[in-house]
Amino acid sequence: MIITRKHAVLAVSILVASNLSYAATLEESTRICNSDVLYHDHAIGRNAWEVYCGHMSMRTYKYYKYADDSGSIRLKAYYNAYYYVDDPNKKFMAPVSSRTAQFNCSVPTNVESVVCSSLILNFPGPIIDPGPDPEKDF
């Protein structure tokens, strides 16, 4: 079979349409975020877990944590909240620290995520889990 441009466009269109079926609606995303509210340091910890386990790139980790290239930390960090595709009311609770003694890197195959923002950073106070150090951890 010769694959023409028409076949390639059709294949990509089907792939995109099937991928969109997994996306949560705005209402579902809001509900998922409201059911998995994290403090700033826990959001950073979850992101560190995702980087450590290979679920998030270091670039995304930095974007979720920092407001700009100068290193200013976001007052509300971004993080992923997970839900089961077949039942968006059921959530997968990802760890909030990469330093947990018994953490597990596996995520079920029928789980997707939405991006949420944490509660505002409280000053002063240390961030409990500053996240991965690319020079030491990788």
PDB file of C-alpha atoms in Angstrom:
ATOM      1  CA  MET A   1       0.000   0.000   0.000  1.00  0.00           C
ATOM      2  CA  ILE A   2       1.307   3.407  -0.948  1.00  0.00           C
ATOM      3  CA  ILE A   3       0.730   6.044   1.705  1.00  0.00           C
ATOM      4  CA  THR A   4      -0.257   9.336   0.181  1.00  0.00           C
ATOM      5  CA  ARG A   5      -0.513  12.736   1.803  1.00  0.00           C
ATOM      6  CA  LYS A   6      -4.282  12.233   2.018  1.00  0.00           C
ATOM      7  CA  HIS A   7      -3.767   9.007   4.017  1.00  0.00           C
ATOM      8  CA  ALA A   8      -1.274  10.720   6.322  1.00  0.00           C
ATOM      9  CA  VAL A   9      -3.641  13.635   7.004  1.00  0.00           C
ATOM     10  CA  LEU A  10      -6.492  11.210   7.693  1.00  0.00           C
ATOM     11  CA  ALA A  11      -4.321   9.173  10.080  1.00  0.00           C
ATOM     12  CA  VAL A  12      -3.207  12.276  11.965  1.00  0.00           C
ATOM     13  CA  SER A  13      -6.801  13.540  12.147  1.00  0.00           C
ATOM     14  CA  ILE A  14      -7.992  10.246  13.624  1.00  0.00           C
ATOM     15  CA  LEU A  15      -5.095  10.237  16.086  1.00  0.00           C
ATOM     16  CA  VAL A  16      -5.890  13.786  17.227  1.00  0.00           C
ATOM     17  CA  ALA A  17      -9.613  13.033  17.509  1.00  0.00           C
ATOM     18  CA  SER A  18      -8.981   9.893  19.557  1.00  0.00           C
ATOM     19  CA  ASN A  19      -6.524  11.742  21.791  1.00  0.00           C
ATOM     20  CA  LEU A  20      -9.083  14.490  22.456  1.00  0.00           C
ATOM     21  CA  SER A  21     -11.505  11.883  23.790  1.00  0.00           C
ATOM     22  CA  TYR A  22      -9.209  11.516  26.830  1.00  0.00           C
ATOM     23  CA  ALA A  23      -9.195  15.242  27.633  1.00  0.00           C
ATOM     24  CA  ALA A  24     -11.176  16.387  30.644  1.00  0.00           C
ATOM     25  CA  THR A  25     -13.710  19.144  30.123  1.00  0.00           C
ATOM     26  CA  LEU A  26     -13.244  22.503  31.833  1.00  0.00           C
ATOM     27  CA  GLU A  27     -15.795  21.527  34.484  1.00  0.00           C
ATOM     28  CA  GLU A  28     -14.090  18.172  35.076  1.00  0.00           C
ATOM     29  CA  SER A  29     -10.664  19.836  35.226  1.00  0.00           C
ATOM     30  CA  THR A  30     -11.903  22.325  37.818  1.00  0.00           C
ATOM     31  CA  ARG A  31     -13.455  19.532  39.893  1.00  0.00           C
ATOM     32  CA  ILE A  32     -10.298  17.400  39.647  1.00  0.00           C
ATOM     33  CA  CYS A  33      -8.114  20.325  40.765  1.00  0.00           C
ATOM     34  CA  ASN A  34     -10.524  21.131  43.604  1.00  0.00           C
ATOM     35  CA  SER A  35     -10.358  17.528  44.804  1.00  0.00           C
ATOM     36  CA  ASP A  36      -6.531  17.480  44.802  1.00  0.00           C
ATOM     37  CA  VAL A  37      -5.572  20.849  46.307  1.00  0.00           C
ATOM     38  CA  LEU A  38      -1.891  21.070  47.240  1.00  0.00           C
ATOM     39  CA  TYR A  39       0.144  23.519  49.255  1.00  0.00           C
ATOM     40  CA  HIS A  40       2.991  25.153  47.346  1.00  0.00           C
ATOM     41  CA  ASP A  41       5.703  22.891  48.789  1.00  0.00           C
ATOM     42  CA  HIS A  42       3.650  19.761  48.099  1.00  0.00           C
ATOM     43  CA  ALA A  43       3.103  20.865  44.490  1.00  0.00           C
ATOM     44  CA  ILE A  44       6.860  21.327  44.071  1.00  0.00           C
ATOM     45  CA  GLY A  45       7.360  17.918  45.712  1.00  0.00           C
ATOM     46  CA  ARG A  46       4.935  16.225  43.333  1.00  0.00           C
ATOM     47  CA  ASN A  47       6.725  17.809  40.397  1.00  0.00           C
ATOM     48  CA  ALA A  48      10.041  16.539  41.786  1.00  0.00           C
ATOM     49  CA  TRP A  49       8.536  13.032  41.986  1.00  0.00           C
ATOM     50  CA  GLU A  50       7.427  13.344  38.346  1.00  0.00           C
ATOM     51  CA  VAL A  51      10.909  14.413  37.221  1.00  0.00           C
ATOM     52  CA  TYR A  52      12.594  11.679  39.256  1.00  0.00           C
ATOM     53  CA  CYS A  53      10.265   9.048  37.789  1.00  0.00           C
ATOM     54  CA  GLY A  54      10.528  10.358  34.225  1.00  0.00           C
ATOM     55  CA  HIS A  55       6.930  11.607  33.956  1.00  0.00           C
ATOM     56  CA  MET A  56       8.002  15.265  33.596  1.00  0.00           C
ATOM     57  CA  SER A  57      10.927  16.957  31.899  1.00  0.00           C
ATOM     58  CA  MET A  58      13.258  19.267  33.789  1.00  0.00           C
ATOM     59  CA  ARG A  59      12.118  22.073  31.497  1.00  0.00           C
ATOM     60  CA  THR A  60       8.470  21.583  32.498  1.00  0.00           C
ATOM     61  CA  TYR A  61       9.504  21.309  36.149  1.00  0.00           C
ATOM     62  CA  LYS A  62      11.222  24.691  35.951  1.00  0.00           C
ATOM     63  CA  TYR A  63       8.242  26.260  34.162  1.00  0.00           C
ATOM     64  CA  TYR A  64       5.836  24.937  36.814  1.00  0.00           C
ATOM     65  CA  LYS A  65       8.063  26.286  39.620  1.00  0.00           C
ATOM     66  CA  TYR A  66       9.578  29.539  38.349  1.00  0.00           C
ATOM     67  CA  ALA A  67       7.760  32.672  37.171  1.00  0.00           C
ATOM     68  CA  ASP A  68      10.626  33.818  34.947  1.00  0.00           C
ATOM     69  CA  ASP A  69      14.187  33.077  33.878  1.00  0.00           C
ATOM     70  CA  SER A  70      15.651  35.069  36.770  1.00  0.00           C
ATOM     71  CA  GLY A  71      14.644  32.331  39.216  1.00  0.00           C
ATOM     72  CA  SER A  72      11.677  34.048  40.863  1.00  0.00           C
ATOM     73  CA  ILE A  73       9.507  31.311  42.354  1.00  0.00           C
ATOM     74  CA  ARG A  74       5.832  31.354  41.372  1.00  0.00           C
ATOM     75  CA  LEU A  75       3.535  32.301  44.233  1.00  0.00           C
ATOM     76  CA  LYS A  76       1.215  29.548  42.974  1.00  0.00           C
ATOM     77  CA  ALA A  77       3.154  26.603  41.574  1.00  0.00           C
ATOM     78  CA  TYR A  78       1.665  24.467  38.821  1.00  0.00           C
ATOM     79  CA  TYR A  79       1.299  20.713  39.288  1.00  0.00           C
ATOM     80  CA  ASN A  80      -0.481  17.767  37.688  1.00  0.00           C
ATOM     81  CA  ALA A  81      -3.570  16.207  39.231  1.00  0.00           C
ATOM     82  CA  TYR A  82      -4.341  12.726  37.941  1.00  0.00           C
ATOM     83  CA  TYR A  83      -7.691  11.119  37.125  1.00  0.00           C
ATOM     84  CA  TYR A  84      -8.862   7.835  35.620  1.00  0.00           C
ATOM     85  CA  VAL A  85     -10.064   8.218  32.028  1.00  0.00           C
ATOM     86  CA  ASP A  86     -12.902   5.718  32.468  1.00  0.00           C
ATOM     87  CA  ASP A  87     -14.073   7.441  35.688  1.00  0.00           C
ATOM     88  CA  PRO A  88     -13.000  11.100  36.108  1.00  0.00           C
ATOM     89  CA  ASN A  89     -14.525  11.051  39.614  1.00  0.00           C
ATOM     90  CA  LYS A  90     -11.828   8.584  40.661  1.00  0.00           C
ATOM     91  CA  LYS A  91      -8.401  10.120  41.144  1.00  0.00           C
ATOM     92  CA  PHE A  92      -4.917   8.662  41.220  1.00  0.00           C
ATOM     93  CA  MET A  93      -3.050  10.123  44.184  1.00  0.00           C
ATOM     94  CA  ALA A  94       0.512  10.824  43.098  1.00  0.00           C
ATOM     95  CA  PRO A  95       3.123  11.343  45.834  1.00  0.00           C
ATOM     96  CA  VAL A  96       3.942  14.862  47.004  1.00  0.00           C
ATOM     97  CA  SER A  97       7.645  14.185  47.503  1.00  0.00           C
ATOM     98  CA  SER A  98      10.409  12.518  45.548  1.00  0.00           C
ATOM     99  CA  ARG A  99      12.138  11.742  48.824  1.00  0.00           C
ATOM    100  CA  THR A 100       9.460   9.429  50.218  1.00  0.00           C
ATOM    101  CA  ALA A 101      11.070   6.175  51.311  1.00  0.00           C
ATOM    102  CA  GLN A 102       8.457   3.950  49.680  1.00  0.00           C
ATOM    103  CA  PHE A 103       7.446   5.927  46.607  1.00  0.00           C
ATOM    104  CA  ASN A 104       6.475   4.132  43.451  1.00  0.00           C
ATOM    105  CA  CYS A 105       7.021   5.533  39.954  1.00  0.00           C
ATOM    106  CA  SER A 106       4.265   3.566  38.263  1.00  0.00           C
ATOM    107  CA  VAL A 107       1.155   5.313  36.991  1.00  0.00           C
ATOM    108  CA  PRO A 108      -1.749   3.207  35.692  1.00  0.00           C
ATOM    109  CA  THR A 109      -2.159   3.220  31.914  1.00  0.00           C
ATOM    110  CA  ASN A 110      -5.727   4.562  32.022  1.00  0.00           C
ATOM    111  CA  VAL A 111      -4.732   7.690  33.960  1.00  0.00           C
ATOM    112  CA  GLU A 112      -4.429  11.206  32.526  1.00  0.00           C
ATOM    113  CA  SER A 113      -3.663  14.526  34.177  1.00  0.00           C
ATOM    114  CA  VAL A 114      -4.777  18.135  34.280  1.00  0.00           C
ATOM    115  CA  VAL A 115      -2.617  21.092  35.295  1.00  0.00           C
ATOM    116  CA  CYS A 116      -3.632  22.830  38.529  1.00  0.00           C
ATOM    117  CA  SER A 117      -2.202  25.708  40.537  1.00  0.00           C
ATOM    118  CA  SER A 118      -1.240  25.344  44.178  1.00  0.00           C
ATOM    119  CA  LEU A 119      -2.304  27.365  47.150  1.00  0.00           C
ATOM    120  CA  ILE A 120      -0.273  30.542  47.434  1.00  0.00           C
ATOM    121  CA  LEU A 121       3.252  30.323  48.830  1.00  0.00           C
ATOM    122  CA  ASN A 122       3.419  31.378  52.470  1.00  0.00           C
ATOM    123  CA  PHE A 123       6.320  33.630  53.439  1.00  0.00           C
ATOM    124  CA  PRO A 124       8.548  33.168  55.295  1.00  0.00           C
ATOM    125  CA  GLY A 125       9.073  29.482  55.264  1.00  0.00           C
ATOM    126  CA  PRO A 126      11.313  26.953  53.625  1.00  0.00           C
ATOM    127  CA  ILE A 127      10.163  24.827  50.755  1.00  0.00           C
ATOM    128  CA  ILE A 128      10.236  21.367  52.287  1.00  0.00           C
ATOM    129  CA  ASP A 129      11.162  19.557  49.088  1.00  0.00           C
ATOM    130  CA  PRO A 130      13.117  21.875  46.784  1.00  0.00           C
ATOM    131  CA  GLY A 131      13.024  19.290  44.027  1.00  0.00           C
ATOM    132  CA  PRO A 132      15.622  17.572  41.923  1.00  0.00           C
ATOM    133  CA  ASP A 133      19.092  18.946  41.511  1.00  0.00           C
ATOM    134  CA  PRO A 134      20.029  18.308  37.876  1.00  0.00           C
ATOM    135  CA  GLU A 135      23.713  18.221  38.747  1.00  0.00           C
ATOM    136  CA  LYS A 136      23.299  15.556  41.449  1.00  0.00           C
ATOM    137  CA  ASP A 137      20.142  13.582  40.671  1.00  0.00           C
ATOM    138  CA  PHE A 138      20.573  13.010  36.925  1.00  0.00           C
TER     139      PHE A 138
END
